[in-house]
Amino acid sequence: MRAAFFLTMIGICLASAPARADEPLFGYIYTTDTLPKGKTEVEQWATLREGRSQGDFHLLQTRTEISHGVTDNFQLSGYVNAAWADAKGNTPSGETAPPEVFADFAADPNGRFRKTRFESVSLEGLYRISSPYTSGVGVALYLEPSIGPRTRELEARLIVQKNFLDDRLVFAANATLGYEWRKLQGDPGADPASVDYVTHWDKETDVNFGLAGSYRFTSNWSLGAELQNEREWAGLDPFKASNRTNLAWYAGPTIHYGGRHMFATFTTLFQLPWAQDYANPAADNFIVNGITNADDFEKYRFRLKIGYYF
Amino acid sequence: MTRIPYRILPLAALALPFPAHATVYMTVEQAQAQMFPHQALTQSFRDLTPDQVSAIRKASGESPLSKKLKAWRAADGGWFIVDEVVGKHEFITYAVSLDAAGVVRDVEILDYREAYGGEVRDPRWRRQFIGKRPGQSLKLGADIKNISGATLSSKHVTDGVRRLLATYATVLAHG
């Protein structure tokens, strides 16, 4: 019911988007395009993460962004991030567990978890090393630190872009390294000698690889697809195989509308049944029918971005 | 029944329709009058044959976006051509005037619909095309200066003019 409401909202937003548009072409994969020097853009994201293999699971994350072209090749952005979750019986054992962005809250394993929160603020720098319009291959670097009441994140991304057919066919690939710190409450059920017993900063490393392609099939409208591979490690060393925790794949279509001053991008991703749970023994595995139910994963992701250029 | 967190979903306001409108800087008639003052122009539209399209592509590296060539012949033997190239989101409509030998006399942007990149209308940038002739090198960054912040538009207009010079040599130069 709630998912239907949000999808309807997204549909209304897209249907009422007028004849204007621009980047981003994709919901999850970044391209090397930057704002021209002195130009400003506001952008609103809404990401609905829906469904687990069992129980109820709804997570809505929003980002409100303002971006500015410092130079023609360097863009700075600021974000405010918020989240809302509603979950019950969402783990394979039938217990309720909050999604990762709410991991610092205690949840009644047999009750419903429902909460809204301010998540963090982020600063994003995007520097374009080469343009796909003049250099054949576009390359850009992205750095995004985030800070919240109980979270710290640092994300670095390498972006590569190649265009064809008068720049109407665009392919982009991303490699992302993210470090996350979350201040978790002590777990009274944990070993008193362990760090989990007391309030502590939990550390995690995410490494994502993404590939996407989009074709502008008529003026203003582009249609494409995205593929995302997400890997997680406990701690801050992504080269330590014993610290691997999760691996998941997502893929799905994306549609983009770009006009003179406004754009809208809508992406749907489906988790593919190729997940791995490295952290838990088979009996406590979070994987059901190839789909992982770990705290940062779900079956479906719907992302809408709407932006306005000044 | 869970309450929807309306306060964190400010999409509705952003979904308000923004009226769309193209910016027509110059009509075809105005461009003709400016580029060929006091001259009669005779419409001479052509449908490009597959062989001509292939020849244009081979000579310029660019494929015509349309097989319809919109050209007018001037009384002094010159040519006025209206064409389109791909913009960031929509097509950019532009006009090129050639003298009787196919040398570029002027380039004008007629219709530009993008938020950014409108610097291709700058007369100082367009002046770089004057005197370019069929077969001559015409590449952005080498023969035509790039406009930083308007790279896609300046690249596509440059490619378009090079394609029209090849079109002249392939189609119009023979009558």
Short mmCIF file of C-alpha atoms in Angstrom, two decimals:
data_model
loop_
_atom_site.label_atom_id
_atom_site.label_comp_id
_atom_site.label_asym_id
_atom_site.label_seq_id
_atom_site.Cartn_x
_atom_site.Cartn_y
_atom_site.Cartn_z
CA MET A 1 0.00 0.00 0.00
CA ARG A 2 2.72 2.44 1.03
CA ALA A 3 4.89 1.36 -1.87
CA ALA A 4 1.98 1.97 -4.22
CA PHE A 5 1.56 5.44 -2.78
CA PHE A 6 5.19 6.34 -3.30
CA LEU A 7 5.24 4.90 -6.79
CA THR A 8 2.14 6.93 -7.60
CA MET A 9 3.87 10.04 -6.29
CA ILE A 10 6.88 9.29 -8.44
CA GLY A 11 4.66 8.76 -11.45
CA ILE A 12 2.87 12.03 -10.87
CA CYS A 13 6.16 13.85 -10.55
CA LEU A 14 7.41 12.39 -13.81
CA ALA A 15 4.18 12.95 -15.66
CA SER A 16 4.07 16.60 -14.68
CA ALA A 17 7.71 17.26 -15.49
CA PRO A 18 7.70 19.78 -18.30
CA ALA A 19 9.74 20.04 -21.46
CA ARG A 20 13.14 20.82 -19.90
CA ALA A 21 16.03 18.60 -18.77
CA ASP A 22 19.64 17.66 -18.03
CA GLU A 23 22.02 15.36 -16.13
CA PRO A 24 22.18 13.09 -14.23
CA LEU A 25 21.32 10.41 -16.75
CA PHE A 26 21.33 7.67 -14.12
CA GLY A 27 19.98 7.08 -10.65
CA TYR A 28 23.02 5.33 -9.20
CA ILE A 29 25.86 5.66 -11.69
CA TYR A 30 27.61 9.01 -12.00
CA THR A 31 28.76 10.64 -15.22
CA THR A 32 31.61 13.09 -15.70
CA ASP A 33 29.40 16.08 -16.48
CA THR A 34 29.85 19.10 -14.24
CA LEU A 35 28.05 22.41 -14.01
CA PRO A 36 29.63 25.26 -15.98
CA LYS A 37 31.47 27.83 -13.89
CA GLY A 38 29.13 30.06 -11.92
CA LYS A 39 26.01 27.96 -12.58
CA THR A 40 23.87 26.58 -9.76
CA GLU A 41 21.47 23.68 -9.50
CA VAL A 42 19.11 22.35 -6.84
CA GLU A 43 18.22 18.69 -6.75
CA GLN A 44 15.90 16.50 -4.73
CA TRP A 45 16.40 12.77 -4.43
CA ALA A 46 13.97 10.21 -3.06
CA THR A 47 15.10 6.60 -2.79
CA LEU A 48 12.56 4.00 -1.79
CA ARG A 49 14.13 0.69 -0.77
CA GLU A 50 11.45 -1.97 -0.64
CA GLY A 51 10.96 -5.53 0.42
CA ARG A 52 12.88 -8.38 1.95
CA SER A 53 12.39 -12.09 1.49
CA GLN A 54 9.98 -12.01 4.43
CA GLY A 55 8.04 -9.59 6.61
CA ASP A 56 7.58 -5.87 5.95
CA PHE A 57 10.40 -3.62 4.90
CA HIS A 58 10.16 -0.03 3.69
CA LEU A 59 12.99 2.48 3.77
CA LEU A 60 12.76 5.95 2.25
CA GLN A 61 15.89 8.07 2.02
CA THR A 62 15.90 11.64 0.77
CA ARG A 63 18.71 13.95 -0.27
CA THR A 64 18.26 17.65 -0.82
CA GLU A 65 21.17 19.08 -2.75
CA ILE A 66 22.53 22.35 -3.99
CA SER A 67 25.43 22.31 -6.48
CA HIS A 68 27.60 25.05 -7.89
CA GLY A 69 30.13 25.11 -10.70
CA VAL A 70 33.33 26.47 -9.15
CA THR A 71 35.14 26.09 -12.46
CA ASP A 72 34.02 24.43 -15.68
CA ASN A 73 35.64 21.22 -14.41
CA PHE A 74 35.07 21.39 -10.66
CA GLN A 75 31.70 21.23 -8.98
CA LEU A 76 30.88 21.50 -5.27
CA SER A 77 27.65 20.24 -3.75
CA GLY A 78 26.06 20.19 -0.33
CA TYR A 79 23.45 17.64 0.77
CA VAL A 80 21.05 17.16 3.62
CA ASN A 81 20.11 13.51 4.10
CA ALA A 82 17.03 12.16 5.88
CA ALA A 83 15.48 8.72 6.25
CA TRP A 84 12.27 6.99 7.25
CA ALA A 85 11.91 3.29 7.94
CA ASP A 86 9.10 0.88 8.65
CA ALA A 87 10.01 -2.78 9.21
CA LYS A 88 8.63 -5.86 10.89
CA GLY A 89 9.82 -9.47 10.76
CA ASN A 90 12.24 -8.53 7.99
CA THR A 91 15.04 -11.03 8.71
CA PRO A 92 15.12 -14.73 7.72
CA SER A 93 14.72 -15.68 11.41
CA GLY A 94 11.49 -13.69 11.51
CA GLU A 95 12.84 -11.05 13.86
CA THR A 96 12.62 -7.33 13.24
CA ALA A 97 15.89 -5.54 12.56
CA PRO A 98 16.36 -1.90 11.57
CA PRO A 99 18.06 -1.03 8.26
CA GLU A 100 21.68 0.06 8.38
CA VAL A 101 20.95 3.78 8.53
CA PHE A 102 19.03 3.11 11.76
CA ALA A 103 21.51 0.58 13.16
CA ASP A 104 22.18 2.82 16.16
CA PHE A 105 18.57 2.40 17.34
CA ALA A 106 17.37 -0.56 19.39
CA ALA A 107 14.52 -2.53 17.84
CA ASP A 108 12.09 -4.92 19.49
CA PRO A 109 12.78 -8.21 17.65
CA ASN A 110 9.09 -9.06 17.82
CA GLY A 111 7.64 -5.61 17.24
CA ARG A 112 7.45 -3.10 14.41
CA PHE A 113 10.33 -0.68 13.92
CA ARG A 114 9.25 2.70 12.61
CA LYS A 115 11.32 5.85 12.73
CA THR A 116 12.17 9.06 10.89
CA ARG A 117 15.55 10.69 11.27
CA PHE A 118 17.90 13.34 10.05
CA GLU A 119 20.75 11.20 8.78
CA SER A 120 23.65 13.48 7.88
CA VAL A 121 24.95 16.37 5.86
CA SER A 122 27.37 15.78 3.00
CA LEU A 123 29.83 17.79 0.99
CA GLU A 124 30.62 16.57 -2.51
CA GLY A 125 33.46 17.56 -4.78
CA LEU A 126 33.48 16.43 -8.40
CA TYR A 127 36.54 17.13 -10.52
CA ARG A 128 36.57 16.33 -14.21
CA ILE A 129 40.00 15.37 -15.49
CA SER A 130 38.95 14.88 -19.10
CA SER A 131 35.75 15.51 -21.02
CA PRO A 132 34.10 12.79 -23.12
CA TYR A 133 33.21 15.48 -25.66
CA THR A 134 36.79 16.42 -26.46
CA SER A 135 39.02 13.64 -25.16
CA GLY A 136 37.26 10.52 -26.31
CA VAL A 137 36.94 9.19 -22.78
CA GLY A 138 35.75 11.29 -19.87
CA VAL A 139 37.33 10.77 -16.46
CA ALA A 140 36.32 12.37 -13.18
CA LEU A 141 37.03 11.98 -9.48
CA TYR A 142 34.47 12.37 -6.75
CA LEU A 143 34.91 12.77 -3.00
CA GLU A 144 32.05 12.97 -0.52
CA PRO A 145 32.46 13.25 3.25
CA SER A 146 29.29 13.01 5.36
CA ILE A 147 28.68 13.68 9.02
CA GLY A 148 25.63 12.99 11.15
CA PRO A 149 24.73 12.70 14.81
CA ARG A 150 25.97 9.10 14.94
CA THR A 151 27.50 8.55 11.56
CA ARG A 152 30.58 9.50 9.57
CA GLU A 153 31.14 8.51 5.96
CA LEU A 154 33.79 9.13 3.34
CA GLU A 155 33.15 8.10 -0.24
CA ALA A 156 35.57 8.30 -3.16
CA ARG A 157 34.60 7.47 -6.70
CA LEU A 158 36.33 7.08 -10.04
CA ILE A 159 34.03 7.89 -12.96
CA VAL A 160 34.69 6.95 -16.57
CA GLN A 161 32.41 7.91 -19.45
CA LYS A 162 32.38 7.13 -23.14
CA ASN A 163 29.91 8.65 -25.61
CA PHE A 164 28.78 7.52 -29.04
CA LEU A 165 26.34 8.62 -31.76
CA ASP A 166 26.72 12.39 -31.40
CA ASP A 167 26.82 12.01 -27.60
CA ARG A 168 23.32 10.56 -27.55
CA LEU A 169 24.53 7.12 -26.45
CA VAL A 170 26.35 7.34 -23.13
CA PHE A 171 28.14 4.63 -21.18
CA ALA A 172 29.50 5.23 -17.71
CA ALA A 173 31.42 3.10 -15.23
CA ASN A 174 32.04 3.85 -11.56
CA ALA A 175 34.33 2.35 -8.94
CA THR A 176 33.46 3.51 -5.44
CA LEU A 177 35.25 3.14 -2.14
CA GLY A 178 33.28 4.10 0.95
CA TYR A 179 34.25 4.13 4.60
CA GLU A 180 31.49 4.22 7.20
CA TRP A 181 31.53 4.77 10.94
CA ARG A 182 28.34 4.26 12.96
CA LYS A 183 28.06 4.83 16.70
CA LEU A 184 26.18 1.75 17.89
CA GLN A 185 24.68 1.16 21.29
CA GLY A 186 26.09 -1.61 23.45
CA ASP A 187 24.46 -5.01 23.08
CA PRO A 188 23.68 -6.49 26.54
CA GLY A 189 23.54 -9.93 24.93
CA ALA A 190 27.07 -9.68 23.58
CA ASP A 191 30.21 -11.02 25.18
CA PRO A 192 31.03 -8.52 27.97
CA ALA A 193 34.65 -8.67 26.85
CA SER A 194 33.76 -7.67 23.30
CA VAL A 195 33.53 -4.19 21.87
CA ASP A 196 29.89 -4.86 20.96
CA TYR A 197 28.96 -4.93 24.66
CA VAL A 198 29.47 -1.20 25.05
CA THR A 199 28.66 1.82 22.88
CA HIS A 200 31.24 1.88 20.12
CA TRP A 201 32.01 3.11 16.62
CA ASP A 202 31.28 0.31 14.16
CA LYS A 203 33.42 0.52 11.03
CA GLU A 204 32.57 -0.74 7.57
CA THR A 205 34.03 -0.52 4.09
CA ASP A 206 31.90 -0.56 0.95
CA VAL A 207 33.31 -1.15 -2.52
CA ASN A 208 30.87 -0.76 -5.40
CA PHE A 209 31.30 -1.23 -9.12
CA GLY A 210 28.71 0.17 -11.47
CA LEU A 211 28.09 0.14 -15.19
CA ALA A 212 25.34 1.94 -17.06
CA GLY A 213 24.27 2.89 -20.55
CA SER A 214 21.65 5.29 -21.80
CA TYR A 215 20.40 6.36 -25.22
CA ARG A 216 18.62 9.61 -25.98
CA PHE A 217 15.92 8.15 -28.20
CA THR A 218 14.18 11.47 -28.84
CA SER A 219 14.66 15.08 -27.81
CA ASN A 220 14.78 15.36 -24.03
CA TRP A 221 14.22 11.67 -23.28
CA SER A 222 16.82 8.99 -22.57
CA LEU A 223 16.31 5.36 -21.68
CA GLY A 224 18.95 3.09 -20.24
CA ALA A 225 19.96 0.45 -17.75
CA GLU A 226 22.22 0.23 -14.72
CA LEU A 227 24.17 -2.60 -13.14
CA GLN A 228 25.59 -2.31 -9.65
CA ASN A 229 27.84 -4.70 -7.72
CA GLU A 230 28.07 -3.93 -4.00
CA ARG A 231 30.63 -5.43 -1.61
CA GLU A 232 31.01 -4.89 2.12
CA TRP A 233 33.77 -5.50 4.63
CA ALA A 234 33.80 -5.20 8.42
CA GLY A 235 36.47 -2.72 9.42
CA LEU A 236 38.37 -0.40 7.15
CA ASP A 237 40.53 -2.81 5.18
CA PRO A 238 38.91 -3.93 1.93
CA PHE A 239 41.90 -6.12 1.12
CA LYS A 240 41.37 -8.39 4.14
CA ALA A 241 39.37 -11.29 2.75
CA SER A 242 38.42 -12.59 6.20
CA ASN A 243 36.57 -9.32 6.87
CA ARG A 244 34.23 -9.70 3.91
CA THR A 245 30.60 -9.60 4.96
CA ASN A 246 28.26 -9.17 1.98
CA LEU A 247 28.09 -9.10 -1.78
CA ALA A 248 25.03 -8.22 -3.82
CA TRP A 249 24.08 -7.35 -7.39
CA TYR A 250 21.43 -4.95 -8.60
CA ALA A 251 20.22 -4.16 -12.12
CA GLY A 252 17.35 -2.31 -13.69
CA PRO A 253 16.10 0.31 -16.12
CA THR A 254 16.43 4.06 -15.90
CA ILE A 255 14.58 6.82 -17.69
CA HIS A 256 15.71 10.42 -17.86
CA TYR A 257 13.93 13.54 -18.94
CA GLY A 258 15.98 16.66 -19.52
CA GLY A 259 14.75 20.09 -20.49
CA ARG A 260 16.05 23.59 -20.54
CA HIS A 261 16.06 24.13 -16.79
CA MET A 262 14.65 20.99 -15.24
CA PHE A 263 15.39 17.29 -15.25
CA ALA A 264 13.90 14.14 -13.76
CA THR A 265 15.54 10.74 -13.55
CA PHE A 266 13.81 7.60 -12.35
CA THR A 267 15.61 4.31 -11.79
CA THR A 268 14.35 0.94 -10.62
CA LEU A 269 16.86 -1.66 -9.45
CA PHE A 270 16.13 -5.29 -8.68
CA GLN A 271 18.43 -7.38 -6.51
CA LEU A 272 19.75 -10.29 -8.57
CA PRO A 273 19.92 -13.75 -6.96
CA TRP A 274 23.69 -13.85 -6.80
CA ALA A 275 24.26 -12.56 -3.26
CA GLN A 276 26.88 -13.83 -0.84
CA ASP A 277 26.86 -13.71 2.96
CA TYR A 278 30.44 -14.19 4.12
CA ALA A 279 29.88 -13.14 7.72
CA ASN A 280 27.44 -15.77 8.96
CA PRO A 281 27.40 -19.56 9.03
CA ALA A 282 24.86 -21.30 6.82
CA ALA A 283 22.39 -21.73 9.66
CA ASP A 284 22.26 -17.98 10.33
CA ASN A 285 22.66 -16.89 6.74
CA PHE A 286 20.85 -13.78 5.55
CA ILE A 287 20.40 -15.16 2.04
CA VAL A 288 17.05 -16.50 0.87
CA ASN A 289 16.77 -17.75 -2.72
CA GLY A 290 19.96 -15.95 -3.62
CA ILE A 291 18.75 -12.59 -2.24
CA THR A 292 20.55 -11.12 0.75
CA ASN A 293 18.52 -9.69 3.61
CA ALA A 294 21.48 -8.08 5.37
CA ASP A 295 20.83 -4.65 6.86
CA ASP A 296 21.94 -2.57 3.86
CA PHE A 297 20.14 -4.60 1.19
CA GLU A 298 16.61 -5.12 -0.01
CA LYS A 299 14.81 -6.54 -3.03
CA TYR A 300 13.89 -3.37 -4.90
CA ARG A 301 15.20 0.16 -5.12
CA PHE A 302 13.32 3.04 -6.69
CA ARG A 303 15.15 6.34 -7.04
CA LEU A 304 13.77 9.61 -8.31
CA LYS A 305 15.91 12.69 -8.87
CA ILE A 306 14.38 16.01 -9.80
CA GLY A 307 16.53 19.05 -10.40
CA TYR A 308 16.30 22.64 -11.47
CA TYR A 309 19.04 24.71 -13.08
CA PHE A 310 19.26 28.44 -12.50
CA MET B 1 -1.72 1.75 9.19
CA THR B 2 1.59 3.55 8.96
CA ARG B 3 1.54 7.29 8.48
CA ILE B 4 3.40 8.51 5.45
CA PRO B 5 6.27 10.89 6.28
CA TYR B 6 5.02 13.68 4.08
CA ARG B 7 7.46 16.14 5.59
CA ILE B 8 10.45 14.31 4.17
CA LEU B 9 9.01 13.94 0.70
CA PRO B 10 9.05 17.45 -0.74
CA LEU B 11 8.74 16.14 -4.29
CA ALA B 12 5.31 17.49 -4.93
CA ALA B 13 6.52 21.08 -4.93
CA LEU B 14 9.29 20.21 -7.35
CA ALA B 15 6.79 18.51 -9.64
CA LEU B 16 5.02 21.77 -10.40
CA PRO B 17 5.10 22.26 -14.14
CA PHE B 18 7.63 24.65 -15.59
CA PRO B 19 6.48 26.01 -18.93
CA ALA B 20 8.60 24.94 -21.87
CA HIS B 21 9.63 27.37 -24.55
CA ALA B 22 12.30 27.39 -27.19
CA THR B 23 14.36 30.50 -27.83
CA VAL B 24 14.26 31.49 -31.49
CA TYR B 25 17.04 34.00 -31.95
CA MET B 26 16.57 34.40 -35.66
CA THR B 27 14.04 33.09 -38.16
CA VAL B 28 15.12 31.54 -41.44
CA GLU B 29 13.89 34.64 -43.28
CA GLN B 30 15.83 36.98 -40.98
CA ALA B 31 18.99 34.92 -41.44
CA GLN B 32 18.57 34.95 -45.22
CA ALA B 33 18.11 38.71 -45.22
CA GLN B 34 21.20 39.19 -43.06
CA MET B 35 23.45 36.77 -44.91
CA PHE B 36 22.33 37.65 -48.44
CA PRO B 37 21.06 41.23 -48.29
CA HIS B 38 19.25 42.44 -51.38
CA GLN B 39 19.62 39.06 -53.07
CA ALA B 40 16.93 36.70 -54.27
CA LEU B 41 17.22 33.20 -52.89
CA THR B 42 15.80 30.21 -54.70
CA GLN B 43 14.75 27.20 -52.69
CA SER B 44 16.73 24.14 -53.76
CA PHE B 45 15.88 21.40 -51.29
CA ARG B 46 17.37 17.98 -52.01
CA ASP B 47 16.85 14.46 -50.78
CA LEU B 48 20.28 12.96 -50.14
CA THR B 49 20.84 9.59 -51.76
CA PRO B 50 22.48 6.76 -49.80
CA ASP B 51 25.63 7.24 -51.89
CA GLN B 52 25.71 10.95 -51.06
CA VAL B 53 25.17 10.24 -47.35
CA SER B 54 28.03 7.76 -47.48
CA ALA B 55 30.29 10.24 -49.28
CA ILE B 56 29.47 13.00 -46.78
CA ARG B 57 30.23 10.67 -43.90
CA LYS B 58 33.51 9.62 -45.46
CA ALA B 59 34.59 13.21 -46.13
CA SER B 60 33.54 14.75 -42.84
CA GLY B 61 33.36 11.89 -40.36
CA GLU B 62 29.79 12.92 -39.60
CA SER B 63 26.52 11.39 -40.73
CA PRO B 64 23.72 13.74 -41.78
CA LEU B 65 20.96 13.76 -39.18
CA SER B 66 18.38 14.17 -41.93
CA LYS B 67 18.34 13.10 -45.56
CA LYS B 68 16.52 16.33 -46.40
CA LEU B 69 19.00 19.04 -47.36
CA LYS B 70 17.46 22.47 -46.83
CA ALA B 71 19.44 24.71 -49.20
CA TRP B 72 18.70 27.93 -51.07
CA ARG B 73 20.69 29.22 -54.07
CA ALA B 74 21.61 32.92 -54.05
CA ALA B 75 21.64 35.12 -57.11
CA ASP B 76 25.45 35.50 -56.83
CA GLY B 77 25.92 31.71 -56.84
CA GLY B 78 26.25 31.41 -53.08
CA TRP B 79 24.33 29.00 -50.88
CA PHE B 80 22.22 29.36 -47.75
CA ILE B 81 21.75 26.13 -45.76
CA VAL B 82 19.65 25.49 -42.66
CA ASP B 83 20.65 22.49 -40.59
CA GLU B 84 20.40 20.95 -37.13
CA VAL B 85 22.92 19.39 -34.78
CA VAL B 86 22.40 17.55 -31.50
CA GLY B 87 22.37 19.76 -28.41
CA LYS B 88 22.48 18.67 -24.81
CA HIS B 89 18.78 17.84 -24.84
CA GLU B 90 17.31 19.15 -28.05
CA PHE B 91 18.49 20.05 -31.52
CA ILE B 92 20.35 23.26 -32.25
CA THR B 93 19.14 24.91 -35.47
CA TYR B 94 21.75 26.92 -37.34
CA ALA B 95 22.33 28.42 -40.77
CA VAL B 96 25.47 28.57 -42.88
CA SER B 97 26.09 30.82 -45.85
CA LEU B 98 28.64 29.83 -48.50
CA ASP B 99 29.99 31.79 -51.41
CA ALA B 100 29.90 30.45 -54.96
CA ALA B 101 33.10 28.46 -54.29
CA GLY B 102 31.70 26.85 -51.14
CA VAL B 103 33.71 29.00 -48.73
CA VAL B 104 31.99 29.84 -45.44
CA ARG B 105 30.76 33.42 -45.29
CA ASP B 106 28.86 33.23 -42.02
CA VAL B 107 27.33 30.94 -39.41
CA GLU B 108 24.25 31.91 -37.39
CA ILE B 109 22.50 30.12 -34.53
CA LEU B 110 18.77 30.34 -35.21
CA ASP B 111 17.28 28.32 -32.38
CA TYR B 112 19.02 27.35 -29.14
CA ARG B 113 16.99 25.54 -26.52
CA GLU B 114 19.52 24.66 -23.81
CA ALA B 115 20.09 26.23 -20.41
CA TYR B 116 23.86 26.31 -20.93
CA GLY B 117 26.20 26.55 -23.87
CA GLY B 118 24.54 29.53 -25.52
CA GLU B 119 28.01 31.04 -25.96
CA VAL B 120 28.05 29.44 -29.43
CA ARG B 121 25.98 32.48 -30.44
CA ASP B 122 28.95 34.72 -29.64
CA PRO B 123 29.94 36.45 -32.92
CA ARG B 124 33.65 36.19 -32.00
CA TRP B 125 33.38 32.42 -31.79
CA ARG B 126 31.33 32.06 -34.97
CA ARG B 127 33.75 34.33 -36.83
CA GLN B 128 36.32 31.52 -36.71
CA PHE B 129 34.36 29.64 -39.36
CA ILE B 130 34.57 32.43 -41.94
CA GLY B 131 36.83 31.48 -44.82
CA LYS B 132 36.78 27.74 -44.12
CA ARG B 133 36.45 25.75 -47.31
CA PRO B 134 35.54 22.17 -48.25
CA GLY B 135 38.34 19.71 -47.54
CA GLN B 136 39.99 22.01 -45.03
CA SER B 137 40.58 20.74 -41.51
CA LEU B 138 37.80 21.87 -39.18
CA LYS B 139 38.03 20.40 -35.71
CA LEU B 140 37.20 21.75 -32.30
CA GLY B 141 40.28 22.44 -30.24
CA ALA B 142 42.55 22.52 -33.29
CA ASP B 143 40.95 24.81 -35.87
CA ILE B 144 38.07 26.16 -33.80
CA LYS B 145 38.55 27.18 -30.18
CA ASN B 146 36.56 25.24 -27.62
CA ILE B 147 34.18 27.19 -25.40
CA SER B 148 34.77 25.92 -21.88
CA GLY B 149 31.40 25.23 -20.30
CA ALA B 150 29.78 24.91 -23.73
CA THR B 151 31.91 22.07 -25.07
CA LEU B 152 29.12 19.86 -26.37
CA SER B 153 27.43 22.69 -28.28
CA SER B 154 30.64 24.08 -29.74
CA LYS B 155 31.77 20.58 -30.75
CA HIS B 156 28.51 19.70 -32.46
CA VAL B 157 28.23 23.03 -34.31
CA THR B 158 31.82 22.62 -35.51
CA ASP B 159 31.09 19.07 -36.65
CA GLY B 160 27.92 20.31 -38.34
CA VAL B 161 29.70 23.00 -40.35
CA ARG B 162 32.34 20.49 -41.42
CA ARG B 163 29.56 18.15 -42.52
CA LEU B 164 27.84 20.93 -44.49
CA LEU B 165 31.09 21.77 -46.28
CA ALA B 166 31.32 18.10 -47.25
CA THR B 167 27.68 18.24 -48.30
CA TYR B 168 28.43 21.23 -50.53
CA ALA B 169 31.34 19.41 -52.16
CA THR B 170 29.32 16.22 -52.60
CA VAL B 171 25.96 17.62 -53.65
CA LEU B 172 25.72 21.38 -54.25
CA ALA B 173 28.99 22.02 -56.06
CA HIS B 174 27.69 19.97 -58.94
CA GLY B 175 24.66 22.17 -59.48
#
